[in-house]
């Protein structure tokens, strides 16, 4: 048997170890790095709505307010309206009704009491229960079937009144200070109705301008400054709960104080 020199044995051992190491490295080098891209969140945007059907000559009037006793501390107040040159329950023509939440019952009156969520009236009357000794503001306006308000001067009525301690309706002077009333969006939106959501509000005793009063719309913490009184649409809202706050701002950029100048709403979007 041929003897192996120790130096030769060492070289063989080193060579085997090197080959083994290379094989192990070859196994580990098969790992491929992958990058998982997170879908980009939709950006919230507010843009004007164009081409709303107009109703020249449309007029809304309150014909009567009658308070009757409901119980010891409240009354039932019935409001009756007179509507001219505008047909309740008719579907409003135009493309806006095709891509926004649209009432199947057609055109109606928005009844906004104390800047709370409105009641949609498809008949020219409404009845609510109110506490005795309470004071209230009521904005009523004619609405297209997809809930956009008519902003003509005769298509709305603002009332300021109180229910006396004895339960009588007493009309009060309407303030001359600027006021802001919230109308849309409201409630829950599902499916296709979540894509473009109407933002509509009513300003009273003022108008909006680049160098004048404005409305600040805060949507989920993001501010938008609106200097035109017109309908808008909100896009890019996430599913789930969304918070919208409207605040009337003066020409200096300060929030206006007083009654009916800032309102917050929560709406829900669902698949």
Tab-separated table of C-alpha atoms in Angstrom:
chain	number	residue	atom	x	y	z
A	1	UNK	CA	0.000	0.000	0.000
A	2	UNK	CA	1.267	3.386	-1.035
A	3	UNK	CA	1.676	5.803	1.852
A	4	UNK	CA	0.014	9.237	1.551
A	5	UNK	CA	2.122	12.160	2.429
A	6	UNK	CA	0.536	14.235	5.257
A	7	UNK	CA	0.817	17.437	3.219
A	8	UNK	CA	-1.027	15.762	0.369
A	9	UNK	CA	-3.723	14.545	2.802
A	10	UNK	CA	-4.164	18.092	4.022
A	11	UNK	CA	-4.660	19.396	0.502
A	12	UNK	CA	-7.282	16.708	-0.172
A	13	UNK	CA	-9.136	17.536	3.044
A	14	UNK	CA	-9.156	21.253	2.178
A	15	UNK	CA	-10.434	20.534	-1.326
A	16	UNK	CA	-13.299	18.368	-0.010
A	17	UNK	CA	-14.288	21.000	2.536
A	18	UNK	CA	-14.281	23.703	-0.147
A	19	UNK	CA	-16.475	21.624	-2.466
A	20	UNK	CA	-18.979	20.950	0.343
A	21	UNK	CA	-19.133	24.660	1.216
A	22	UNK	CA	-19.776	25.613	-2.422
A	23	UNK	CA	-22.636	23.078	-2.643
A	24	UNK	CA	-24.233	24.522	0.524
A	25	UNK	CA	-23.925	28.055	-0.836
A	26	UNK	CA	-25.462	26.932	-4.103
A	27	UNK	CA	-28.504	25.644	-2.154
A	28	UNK	CA	-29.003	28.878	-0.206
A	29	UNK	CA	-28.540	31.071	-3.294
A	30	UNK	CA	-31.804	29.757	-4.779
A	31	UNK	CA	-33.838	32.230	-2.607
A	32	UNK	CA	-35.527	34.915	-4.756
A	33	UNK	CA	-36.481	38.255	-3.198
A	34	UNK	CA	-40.088	39.328	-3.861
A	35	UNK	CA	-41.725	42.684	-3.280
A	36	UNK	CA	-45.423	42.788	-2.390
A	37	UNK	CA	-46.975	46.004	-3.628
A	38	UNK	CA	-49.675	47.469	-1.391
A	39	UNK	CA	-52.564	48.863	-3.432
A	40	UNK	CA	-52.522	52.656	-3.361
A	41	UNK	CA	-55.296	54.274	-1.344
A	42	UNK	CA	-57.780	56.304	-3.337
A	43	UNK	CA	-57.260	60.015	-2.887
A	44	UNK	CA	-60.263	61.896	-1.558
A	45	UNK	CA	-61.328	64.650	-3.932
A	46	UNK	CA	-64.131	67.220	-4.030
A	47	UNK	CA	-65.128	68.484	-7.468
A	48	UNK	CA	-68.046	70.573	-8.775
A	49	UNK	CA	-71.108	68.913	-10.286
A	50	UNK	CA	-72.108	70.194	-13.707
A	51	UNK	CA	-75.293	70.292	-15.777
A	52	UNK	CA	-77.950	70.021	-13.106
A	53	UNK	CA	-81.487	70.320	-14.450
A	54	UNK	CA	-82.817	73.796	-13.715
A	55	UNK	CA	-86.343	74.714	-12.612
A	56	UNK	CA	-86.956	78.393	-13.396
A	57	UNK	CA	-89.861	79.800	-11.418
A	58	UNK	CA	-89.961	76.983	-8.862
A	59	UNK	CA	-91.379	78.253	-5.588
A	60	UNK	CA	-91.845	76.900	-2.069
A	61	UNK	CA	-93.976	78.554	0.615
A	62	UNK	CA	-95.026	77.581	4.127
A	63	UNK	CA	-98.799	77.911	4.113
A	64	UNK	CA	-99.368	77.070	7.784
A	65	UNK	CA	-97.759	75.960	11.044
A	66	UNK	CA	-100.160	74.425	13.553
A	67	UNK	CA	-99.186	73.223	17.037
A	68	UNK	CA	-101.479	70.870	18.923
A	69	UNK	CA	-100.968	69.333	22.347
A	70	UNK	CA	-99.237	65.949	22.290
A	71	UNK	CA	-98.696	65.417	26.019
A	72	UNK	CA	-97.960	67.436	29.150
A	73	UNK	CA	-94.579	68.764	27.971
A	74	UNK	CA	-94.678	68.624	24.153
A	75	UNK	CA	-96.706	69.508	21.079
A	76	UNK	CA	-97.147	68.123	17.593
A	77	UNK	CA	-96.212	70.754	15.015
A	78	UNK	CA	-97.694	70.269	11.544
A	79	UNK	CA	-96.145	72.217	8.656
A	80	UNK	CA	-98.076	72.634	5.408
A	81	UNK	CA	-96.430	73.825	2.170
A	82	UNK	CA	-97.476	75.276	-1.150
A	83	UNK	CA	-95.337	74.248	-4.157
A	84	UNK	CA	-95.403	76.016	-7.531
A	85	UNK	CA	-93.701	75.213	-10.872
A	86	UNK	CA	-92.150	72.054	-9.431
A	87	UNK	CA	-93.619	68.565	-9.281
A	88	UNK	CA	-93.029	66.430	-6.213
A	89	UNK	CA	-92.371	62.677	-6.792
A	90	UNK	CA	-91.239	63.199	-10.404
A	91	UNK	CA	-87.853	61.704	-11.353
A	92	UNK	CA	-85.369	64.458	-12.230
A	93	UNK	CA	-84.027	64.113	-15.756
A	94	UNK	CA	-80.296	64.267	-16.456
A	95	UNK	CA	-77.126	62.226	-16.092
A	96	UNK	CA	-76.504	63.206	-12.447
A	97	UNK	CA	-79.335	60.948	-11.356
A	98	UNK	CA	-77.653	58.026	-13.077
A	99	UNK	CA	-74.357	58.035	-11.181
A	100	UNK	CA	-75.454	59.269	-7.740
A	101	UNK	CA	-77.794	58.008	-5.040
A	102	UNK	CA	-81.238	58.740	-6.472
A	103	UNK	CA	-84.546	58.530	-4.651
A	104	UNK	CA	-86.937	56.096	-6.232
A	105	UNK	CA	-89.784	58.287	-4.968
A	106	UNK	CA	-88.610	61.253	-7.021
A	107	UNK	CA	-88.370	64.973	-6.311
A	108	UNK	CA	-89.148	66.144	-2.805
A	109	UNK	CA	-88.753	68.757	-0.067
A	110	UNK	CA	-85.829	68.692	2.370
A	111	UNK	CA	-87.033	69.522	5.872
A	112	UNK	CA	-84.025	70.486	8.029
A	113	UNK	CA	-84.895	71.268	11.638
A	114	UNK	CA	-82.107	72.727	13.809
A	115	UNK	CA	-79.454	71.471	11.360
A	116	UNK	CA	-80.210	67.827	12.114
A	117	UNK	CA	-80.403	65.241	9.283
A	118	UNK	CA	-83.243	66.187	6.973
A	119	UNK	CA	-86.564	64.483	6.404
A	120	UNK	CA	-87.464	63.944	2.739
A	121	UNK	CA	-91.070	65.006	2.089
A	122	UNK	CA	-92.863	63.608	-0.950
A	123	UNK	CA	-96.081	65.303	0.089
A	124	UNK	CA	-96.206	69.034	0.963
A	125	UNK	CA	-96.644	68.462	4.690
A	126	UNK	CA	-94.768	67.202	7.728
A	127	UNK	CA	-95.407	66.690	11.432
A	128	UNK	CA	-92.896	66.573	14.305
A	129	UNK	CA	-93.087	66.457	18.089
A	130	UNK	CA	-91.405	69.388	19.900
A	131	UNK	CA	-90.888	70.268	23.530
A	132	UNK	CA	-92.761	73.165	25.083
A	133	UNK	CA	-90.503	76.099	25.841
A	134	UNK	CA	-88.120	75.324	22.957
A	135	UNK	CA	-86.648	77.459	20.145
A	136	UNK	CA	-85.980	76.230	16.610
A	137	UNK	CA	-84.687	76.971	13.104
A	138	UNK	CA	-86.289	75.341	10.088
A	139	UNK	CA	-84.884	75.339	6.571
A	140	UNK	CA	-87.084	73.850	3.855
A	141	UNK	CA	-86.082	73.666	0.192
A	142	UNK	CA	-87.079	71.938	-3.034
A	143	UNK	CA	-84.831	69.042	-4.014
A	144	UNK	CA	-84.110	67.136	-7.199
A	145	UNK	CA	-84.665	63.382	-6.983
A	146	UNK	CA	-80.923	62.813	-6.434
A	147	UNK	CA	-81.099	65.176	-3.424
A	148	UNK	CA	-79.447	68.258	-4.921
A	149	UNK	CA	-81.125	71.427	-3.647
A	150	UNK	CA	-82.676	74.088	-5.835
A	151	UNK	CA	-80.807	77.273	-4.942
A	152	UNK	CA	-83.152	79.773	-6.569
A	153	UNK	CA	-84.314	82.592	-4.286
A	154	UNK	CA	-87.941	81.402	-4.100
A	155	UNK	CA	-87.242	77.667	-3.811
A	156	UNK	CA	-86.501	77.702	-0.073
A	157	UNK	CA	-87.889	79.053	3.193
A	158	UNK	CA	-86.085	79.761	6.478
A	159	UNK	CA	-88.112	80.038	9.664
A	160	UNK	CA	-87.146	80.891	13.235
A	161	UNK	CA	-89.778	80.093	15.843
A	162	UNK	CA	-90.432	78.889	19.343
A	163	UNK	CA	-92.957	76.713	21.097
A	164	UNK	CA	-94.125	78.607	24.152
A	165	UNK	CA	-94.379	77.148	27.618
A	166	UNK	CA	-98.108	76.788	26.952
A	167	UNK	CA	-97.495	74.957	23.672
A	168	UNK	CA	-98.249	77.749	21.195
A	169	UNK	CA	-96.336	78.299	17.940
A	170	UNK	CA	-94.668	81.731	17.933
A	171	UNK	CA	-92.850	83.039	14.882
A	172	UNK	CA	-89.552	84.833	15.565
A	173	UNK	CA	-87.455	87.127	13.400
A	174	UNK	CA	-85.071	85.312	11.087
A	175	UNK	CA	-81.486	86.361	11.915
A	176	UNK	CA	-79.652	88.436	9.320
A	177	UNK	CA	-76.263	86.898	10.160
A	178	UNK	CA	-74.759	84.370	7.701
A	179	UNK	CA	-75.818	80.771	8.322
A	180	UNK	CA	-74.861	77.376	6.921
A	181	UNK	CA	-77.143	74.323	6.751
A	182	UNK	CA	-75.939	70.790	5.997
A	183	UNK	CA	-77.926	68.606	3.592
A	184	UNK	CA	-75.894	65.797	1.926
A	185	UNK	CA	-74.258	63.324	2.240
A	186	UNK	CA	-76.422	61.417	4.683
A	187	UNK	CA	-76.756	57.890	6.056
A	188	UNK	CA	-75.513	54.763	4.274
A	189	UNK	CA	-74.263	54.246	0.730
A	190	UNK	CA	-73.919	50.867	-0.984
A	191	UNK	CA	-72.400	49.497	-4.179
A	192	UNK	CA	-72.292	51.880	-7.131
A	193	UNK	CA	-73.615	54.745	-4.967
A	194	UNK	CA	-70.260	54.852	-3.118
A	195	UNK	CA	-68.294	55.960	-6.198
A	196	UNK	CA	-69.484	59.567	-6.362
A	197	UNK	CA	-71.281	61.071	-3.374
A	198	UNK	CA	-73.178	64.345	-3.454
A	199	UNK	CA	-71.952	67.130	-1.171
A	200	UNK	CA	-74.679	69.746	-0.911
A	201	UNK	CA	-75.298	72.507	1.608
A	202	UNK	CA	-77.296	75.709	1.946
A	203	UNK	CA	-75.953	79.162	2.806
A	204	UNK	CA	-78.317	81.880	4.028
A	205	UNK	CA	-77.739	85.649	4.306
A	206	UNK	CA	-74.485	85.456	2.367
A	207	UNK	CA	-72.868	84.063	-0.727
A	208	UNK	CA	-69.474	82.474	-1.313
A	209	UNK	CA	-66.550	84.052	-3.179
A	210	UNK	CA	-62.765	83.811	-3.499
A	211	UNK	CA	-62.394	87.077	-1.594
A	212	UNK	CA	-65.381	86.557	0.706
A	213	UNK	CA	-67.129	83.888	2.731
A	214	UNK	CA	-66.195	80.270	2.092
A	215	UNK	CA	-67.160	76.824	3.345
A	216	UNK	CA	-64.441	74.595	4.763
A	217	UNK	CA	-65.239	70.930	4.195
A	218	UNK	CA	-63.223	68.599	6.412
A	219	UNK	CA	-63.417	65.010	5.165
A	220	UNK	CA	-61.739	62.426	7.415
A	221	UNK	CA	-59.294	65.102	8.609
A	222	UNK	CA	-58.531	66.537	5.163
A	223	UNK	CA	-59.562	70.157	4.505
A	224	UNK	CA	-61.111	71.533	1.309
A	225	UNK	CA	-61.965	75.218	0.918
A	226	UNK	CA	-65.043	75.857	-1.249
A	227	UNK	CA	-65.588	79.364	-2.591
A	228	UNK	CA	-68.662	78.699	-4.762
A	229	UNK	CA	-72.171	77.893	-3.576
A	230	UNK	CA	-72.944	74.961	-5.828
A	231	UNK	CA	-73.244	71.168	-5.611
A	232	UNK	CA	-70.072	69.085	-5.391
A	233	UNK	CA	-69.230	65.401	-5.493
A	234	UNK	CA	-66.864	63.541	-3.163
A	235	UNK	CA	-64.832	60.685	-4.618
A	236	UNK	CA	-62.209	58.375	-3.137
A	237	UNK	CA	-63.936	57.764	0.199
A	238	UNK	CA	-62.953	54.482	1.893
A	239	UNK	CA	-65.445	51.818	2.873
A	240	UNK	CA	-66.732	52.101	6.419
A	241	UNK	CA	-67.369	55.197	8.493
A	242	UNK	CA	-66.468	58.641	7.161
A	243	UNK	CA	-66.715	61.944	9.036
A	244	UNK	CA	-67.608	65.169	7.242
A	245	UNK	CA	-67.624	68.605	8.891
A	246	UNK	CA	-68.783	71.790	7.173
A	247	UNK	CA	-67.794	75.160	8.649
A	248	UNK	CA	-68.661	78.640	7.425
A	249	UNK	CA	-65.512	80.813	7.161
A	250	UNK	CA	-65.303	84.603	6.859
A	251	UNK	CA	-63.194	86.548	4.350
A	252	UNK	CA	-60.257	86.577	6.790
A	253	UNK	CA	-60.220	82.794	7.071
A	254	UNK	CA	-61.792	82.619	10.525
A	255	UNK	CA	-64.637	80.310	11.474
A	256	UNK	CA	-67.908	82.222	11.759
A	257	UNK	CA	-69.499	82.041	15.208
A	258	UNK	CA	-73.185	81.914	16.003
A	259	UNK	CA	-76.160	79.678	15.268
A	260	UNK	CA	-75.994	77.284	12.306
A	261	UNK	CA	-72.397	77.869	11.219
A	262	UNK	CA	-70.720	74.449	11.638
A	263	UNK	CA	-72.126	70.927	11.315
A	264	UNK	CA	-70.612	67.417	11.557
A	265	UNK	CA	-72.013	64.219	10.071
A	266	UNK	CA	-70.989	60.573	9.914
A	267	UNK	CA	-71.805	58.458	6.880
A	268	UNK	CA	-71.131	54.783	6.121
A	269	UNK	CA	-70.006	53.228	2.849
A	270	UNK	CA	-70.561	49.527	2.196
A	271	UNK	CA	-69.667	47.156	-0.638
